[in-house]
Short mmCIF file of C-alpha atoms in Angstrom, two decimals:
data_model
loop_
_atom_site.label_atom_id
_atom_site.label_comp_id
_atom_site.label_asym_id
_atom_site.label_seq_id
_atom_site.Cartn_x
_atom_site.Cartn_y
_atom_site.Cartn_z
CA UNK A 1 -17.67 27.83 17.10
CA UNK A 2 -18.46 30.75 14.85
CA UNK A 3 -22.15 31.21 14.13
CA UNK A 4 -23.24 32.62 10.76
CA UNK A 5 -26.62 34.32 10.57
CA UNK A 6 -28.15 34.86 7.14
CA UNK A 7 -30.95 37.25 6.30
CA UNK A 8 -33.56 37.36 5.07
CA UNK A 9 -34.78 33.78 5.24
CA UNK A 10 -36.66 34.18 1.95
CA UNK A 11 -36.56 36.67 -0.89
CA UNK A 12 -39.27 36.82 -3.56
CA UNK A 13 -38.27 38.94 -6.50
CA UNK A 14 -39.04 39.48 -10.16
CA UNK A 15 -36.85 38.67 -13.14
CA UNK A 16 -34.49 41.53 -13.89
CA UNK A 17 -34.46 42.65 -10.26
CA UNK A 18 -31.65 42.67 -7.72
CA UNK A 19 -31.19 40.41 -4.70
CA UNK A 20 -29.15 41.44 -1.68
CA UNK A 21 -28.31 38.67 0.78
CA UNK A 22 -26.62 39.21 4.12
CA UNK A 23 -24.37 36.96 6.20
CA UNK A 24 -23.21 38.03 9.65
CA UNK A 25 -20.58 36.19 11.70
CA UNK A 26 -20.51 36.00 15.49
CA UNK A 27 -16.82 36.90 15.38
CA UNK A 28 -14.39 37.97 12.72
CA UNK A 29 -13.67 35.52 9.92
CA UNK A 30 -11.40 37.99 8.10
CA UNK A 31 -12.25 37.35 4.44
CA UNK A 32 -12.49 33.57 4.76
CA UNK A 33 -16.06 33.45 3.60
CA UNK A 34 -17.62 31.60 0.68
CA UNK A 35 -21.05 31.69 -0.90
CA UNK A 36 -22.77 28.65 -2.39
CA UNK A 37 -25.88 28.16 -4.49
CA UNK A 38 -27.92 25.00 -4.08
CA UNK A 39 -30.82 23.87 -6.22
CA UNK A 40 -33.14 20.97 -5.26
CA UNK A 41 -31.50 17.58 -5.65
CA UNK A 42 -28.11 19.07 -6.43
CA UNK A 43 -24.86 19.50 -4.56
CA UNK A 44 -23.90 23.02 -3.49
CA UNK A 45 -22.14 25.02 -6.17
CA UNK A 46 -19.41 27.51 -5.30
CA UNK A 47 -20.17 31.08 -6.33
CA UNK A 48 -17.74 33.21 -4.34
CA UNK A 49 -14.63 32.43 -2.30
CA UNK A 50 -12.55 34.57 0.02
CA UNK A 51 -15.38 37.07 0.41
CA UNK A 52 -15.42 38.59 -3.07
CA UNK A 53 -13.72 36.34 -5.64
CA UNK A 54 -16.02 34.79 -8.23
CA UNK A 55 -15.46 31.12 -8.89
CA UNK A 56 -14.66 29.90 -12.38
CA UNK A 57 -17.65 30.13 -14.72
CA UNK A 58 -19.80 32.25 -12.42
CA UNK A 59 -21.41 35.16 -14.27
CA UNK A 60 -20.57 38.68 -13.18
CA UNK A 61 -24.20 39.19 -12.17
CA UNK A 62 -23.01 37.63 -8.92
CA UNK A 63 -20.89 39.90 -6.75
CA UNK A 64 -19.96 39.91 -3.09
CA UNK A 65 -18.29 42.09 -0.53
CA UNK A 66 -17.42 42.28 3.13
CA UNK A 67 -14.82 41.43 5.70
CA UNK A 68 -14.66 40.72 9.39
CA UNK A 69 -18.23 39.99 10.47
CA UNK A 70 -20.50 41.44 7.75
CA UNK A 71 -20.82 40.10 4.24
CA UNK A 72 -23.14 40.64 1.31
CA UNK A 73 -23.95 38.68 -1.82
CA UNK A 74 -25.63 40.63 -4.60
CA UNK A 75 -27.31 39.09 -7.60
CA UNK A 76 -28.19 41.62 -10.27
CA UNK A 77 -30.40 41.18 -13.35
CA UNK A 78 -32.13 38.20 -11.78
CA UNK A 79 -33.00 35.28 -14.01
CA UNK A 80 -35.48 32.46 -13.27
CA UNK A 81 -32.52 30.03 -13.02
CA UNK A 82 -31.25 31.97 -9.99
CA UNK A 83 -34.06 30.48 -7.90
CA UNK A 84 -32.18 28.50 -5.26
CA UNK A 85 -31.04 28.47 -1.67
CA UNK A 86 -27.86 30.45 -1.01
CA UNK A 87 -25.51 29.58 1.85
CA UNK A 88 -22.53 31.36 3.28
CA UNK A 89 -19.70 29.36 4.86
CA UNK A 90 -16.76 30.54 6.95
CA UNK A 91 -13.39 28.82 6.77
CA UNK A 92 -11.49 30.79 9.32
CA UNK A 93 -8.50 29.34 11.08
CA UNK A 94 -8.12 25.58 10.64
CA UNK A 95 -8.35 23.49 12.82
CA UNK A 96 -11.21 25.46 14.22
CA UNK A 97 -14.58 24.34 12.94
CA UNK A 98 -15.94 25.67 9.70
CA UNK A 99 -19.65 26.51 9.69
CA UNK A 100 -22.53 27.33 7.34
CA UNK A 101 -25.26 29.89 7.66
CA UNK A 102 -28.83 28.61 7.66
CA UNK A 103 -29.46 29.72 4.08
CA UNK A 104 -31.54 32.28 2.19
CA UNK A 105 -34.12 31.02 -0.27
CA UNK A 106 -34.42 33.17 -3.38
CA UNK A 107 -37.59 32.82 -5.42
CA UNK A 108 -37.84 34.45 -8.81
CA UNK A 109 -41.42 34.89 -10.00
CA UNK B 1 -11.35 20.97 -10.93
CA UNK B 2 -11.25 17.78 -8.91
CA UNK B 3 -13.80 15.02 -9.54
CA UNK B 4 -15.23 13.30 -6.48
CA UNK B 5 -17.03 9.95 -6.49
CA UNK B 6 -18.87 8.88 -3.37
CA UNK B 7 -20.11 5.47 -2.29
CA UNK B 8 -23.73 4.53 -2.75
CA UNK B 9 -26.83 4.95 -0.62
CA UNK B 10 -27.16 2.81 2.48
CA UNK B 11 -29.77 1.82 5.04
CA UNK B 12 -28.57 1.46 8.59
CA UNK B 13 -30.10 0.42 11.91
CA UNK B 14 -30.09 2.74 14.92
CA UNK B 15 -26.98 2.24 17.03
CA UNK B 16 -24.88 0.99 14.12
CA UNK B 17 -22.08 2.77 12.21
CA UNK B 18 -21.75 3.94 8.63
CA UNK B 19 -18.64 4.42 6.52
CA UNK B 20 -18.90 6.65 3.46
CA UNK B 21 -16.09 6.95 0.94
CA UNK B 22 -15.08 9.75 -1.37
CA UNK B 23 -12.56 9.08 -4.14
CA UNK B 24 -10.86 12.07 -5.71
CA UNK B 25 -9.34 12.29 -9.16
CA UNK B 26 -6.51 14.57 -10.10
CA UNK B 27 -3.50 15.73 -8.16
CA UNK B 28 -5.22 18.11 -5.76
CA UNK B 29 -6.28 15.48 -3.22
CA UNK B 30 -3.32 16.03 -0.96
CA UNK B 31 -3.35 19.81 -1.05
CA UNK B 32 -6.87 20.80 -0.08
CA UNK B 33 -9.02 20.04 2.91
CA UNK B 34 -11.55 17.30 2.39
CA UNK B 35 -14.73 18.25 4.23
CA UNK B 36 -17.82 16.25 5.03
CA UNK B 37 -21.11 18.11 5.00
CA UNK B 38 -24.54 16.68 5.59
CA UNK B 39 -28.05 17.79 4.76
CA UNK B 40 -31.07 16.32 6.50
CA UNK B 41 -34.32 16.25 4.50
CA UNK B 42 -35.59 19.78 3.97
CA UNK B 43 -32.81 21.25 6.09
CA UNK B 44 -29.69 23.31 5.51
CA UNK B 45 -26.05 22.36 5.14
CA UNK B 46 -24.14 21.20 8.20
CA UNK B 47 -20.34 20.99 8.25
CA UNK B 48 -19.26 17.87 10.14
CA UNK B 49 -15.51 17.94 9.89
CA UNK B 50 -12.58 17.56 7.57
CA UNK B 51 -9.01 16.51 6.99
CA UNK B 52 -6.03 17.94 5.15
CA UNK B 53 -4.45 14.78 3.70
CA UNK B 54 -0.93 16.09 3.28
CA UNK B 55 -0.74 16.96 6.98
CA UNK B 56 -3.18 14.31 8.25
CA UNK B 57 -4.72 17.19 10.20
CA UNK B 58 -8.30 16.55 11.30
CA UNK B 59 -10.93 19.06 12.37
CA UNK B 60 -14.42 18.30 13.68
CA UNK B 61 -17.51 20.27 14.52
CA UNK B 62 -18.16 20.22 18.23
CA UNK B 63 -21.47 18.40 17.98
CA UNK B 64 -19.87 15.47 16.15
CA UNK B 65 -16.66 15.14 18.16
CA UNK B 66 -16.35 11.65 19.56
CA UNK B 67 -18.88 10.22 17.13
CA UNK B 68 -17.27 10.87 13.74
CA UNK B 69 -13.89 9.94 12.34
CA UNK B 70 -12.52 11.25 9.07
CA UNK B 71 -9.52 9.65 7.43
CA UNK B 72 -7.66 9.91 4.13
CA UNK B 73 -5.86 7.14 2.23
CA UNK B 74 -3.18 8.90 0.22
CA UNK B 75 -2.39 5.77 -1.78
CA UNK B 76 -5.88 5.67 -3.29
CA UNK B 77 -6.86 9.35 -3.11
CA UNK B 78 -9.86 8.32 -1.01
CA UNK B 79 -11.32 9.96 2.08
CA UNK B 80 -13.62 8.23 4.50
CA UNK B 81 -16.18 9.39 7.02
CA UNK B 82 -17.28 7.03 9.78
CA UNK B 83 -20.27 8.03 11.91
CA UNK B 84 -21.00 5.90 14.96
CA UNK B 85 -24.03 5.28 17.13
CA UNK B 86 -26.45 6.25 14.39
CA UNK B 87 -29.81 7.79 15.25
CA UNK B 88 -32.83 8.50 13.09
CA UNK B 89 -31.79 12.15 13.09
CA UNK B 90 -28.65 11.17 11.17
CA UNK B 91 -30.76 10.39 8.12
CA UNK B 92 -29.34 12.78 5.55
CA UNK B 93 -27.43 13.21 2.34
CA UNK B 94 -23.72 13.25 3.11
CA UNK B 95 -21.45 15.21 0.81
CA UNK B 96 -17.69 15.35 0.58
CA UNK B 97 -15.91 18.37 -0.78
CA UNK B 98 -12.32 18.99 -1.82
CA UNK B 99 -11.38 22.57 -1.26
CA UNK B 100 -14.49 24.45 -2.28
CA UNK B 101 -15.90 21.82 -4.64
CA UNK B 102 -18.53 19.25 -3.82
CA UNK B 103 -18.78 15.79 -5.31
CA UNK B 104 -21.79 14.61 -7.23
CA UNK B 105 -25.13 14.22 -5.51
CA UNK B 106 -23.81 12.95 -2.20
CA UNK B 107 -24.58 9.73 -0.37
CA UNK B 108 -28.00 9.13 1.17
CA UNK B 109 -27.76 7.50 4.57
CA UNK B 110 -31.07 6.34 5.97
CA UNK B 111 -31.24 5.30 9.60
CA UNK B 112 -34.31 3.25 10.39
CA UNK B 113 -35.29 0.17 12.31
#
């Protein structure tokens, strides 16, 4: 199974700043990578699909790039509401298993 | 966007089985993979497996193979996840997703004697 490694584990930033989150796959997932945001007590919310496409209703402060094994999620002009845990997920090649990264916690103070 | 409604919270004994349902509205049920994802208290997301209803094609994470079964009832637009031989470590919130979208707040399964 493909292992996704996210870094850093935690980011503490100020409002108005920029967050850069990394997701590295143990083997190529092409561009079959999604990013999710999860706040306490809530279901994960899709931000990005297929490596760089923003989901409906997601502000353009959220952008993503990458292909193969290295991916990045960037959140610019950070707002307090962006405090959450962010997960990447690969969906390469059904019926092979899909997997999540372990998450990056973003704190906005 | 599809709407997903899951069954309610349950308490189960170790060694028993649990069946969680996920009813989808709209006409996308058949087209997209229904996945089951769980989250233990304070932990991250864990993909368990999924099914593509139109093909009845199942796919399971290695650590759950043999212990989980995922099915889809096309007549009622409902997917099911059955997890057998429950352990305390299976205590978690279980989510279903259709395509990229997750349903509600999930289903809390508590395994305790």
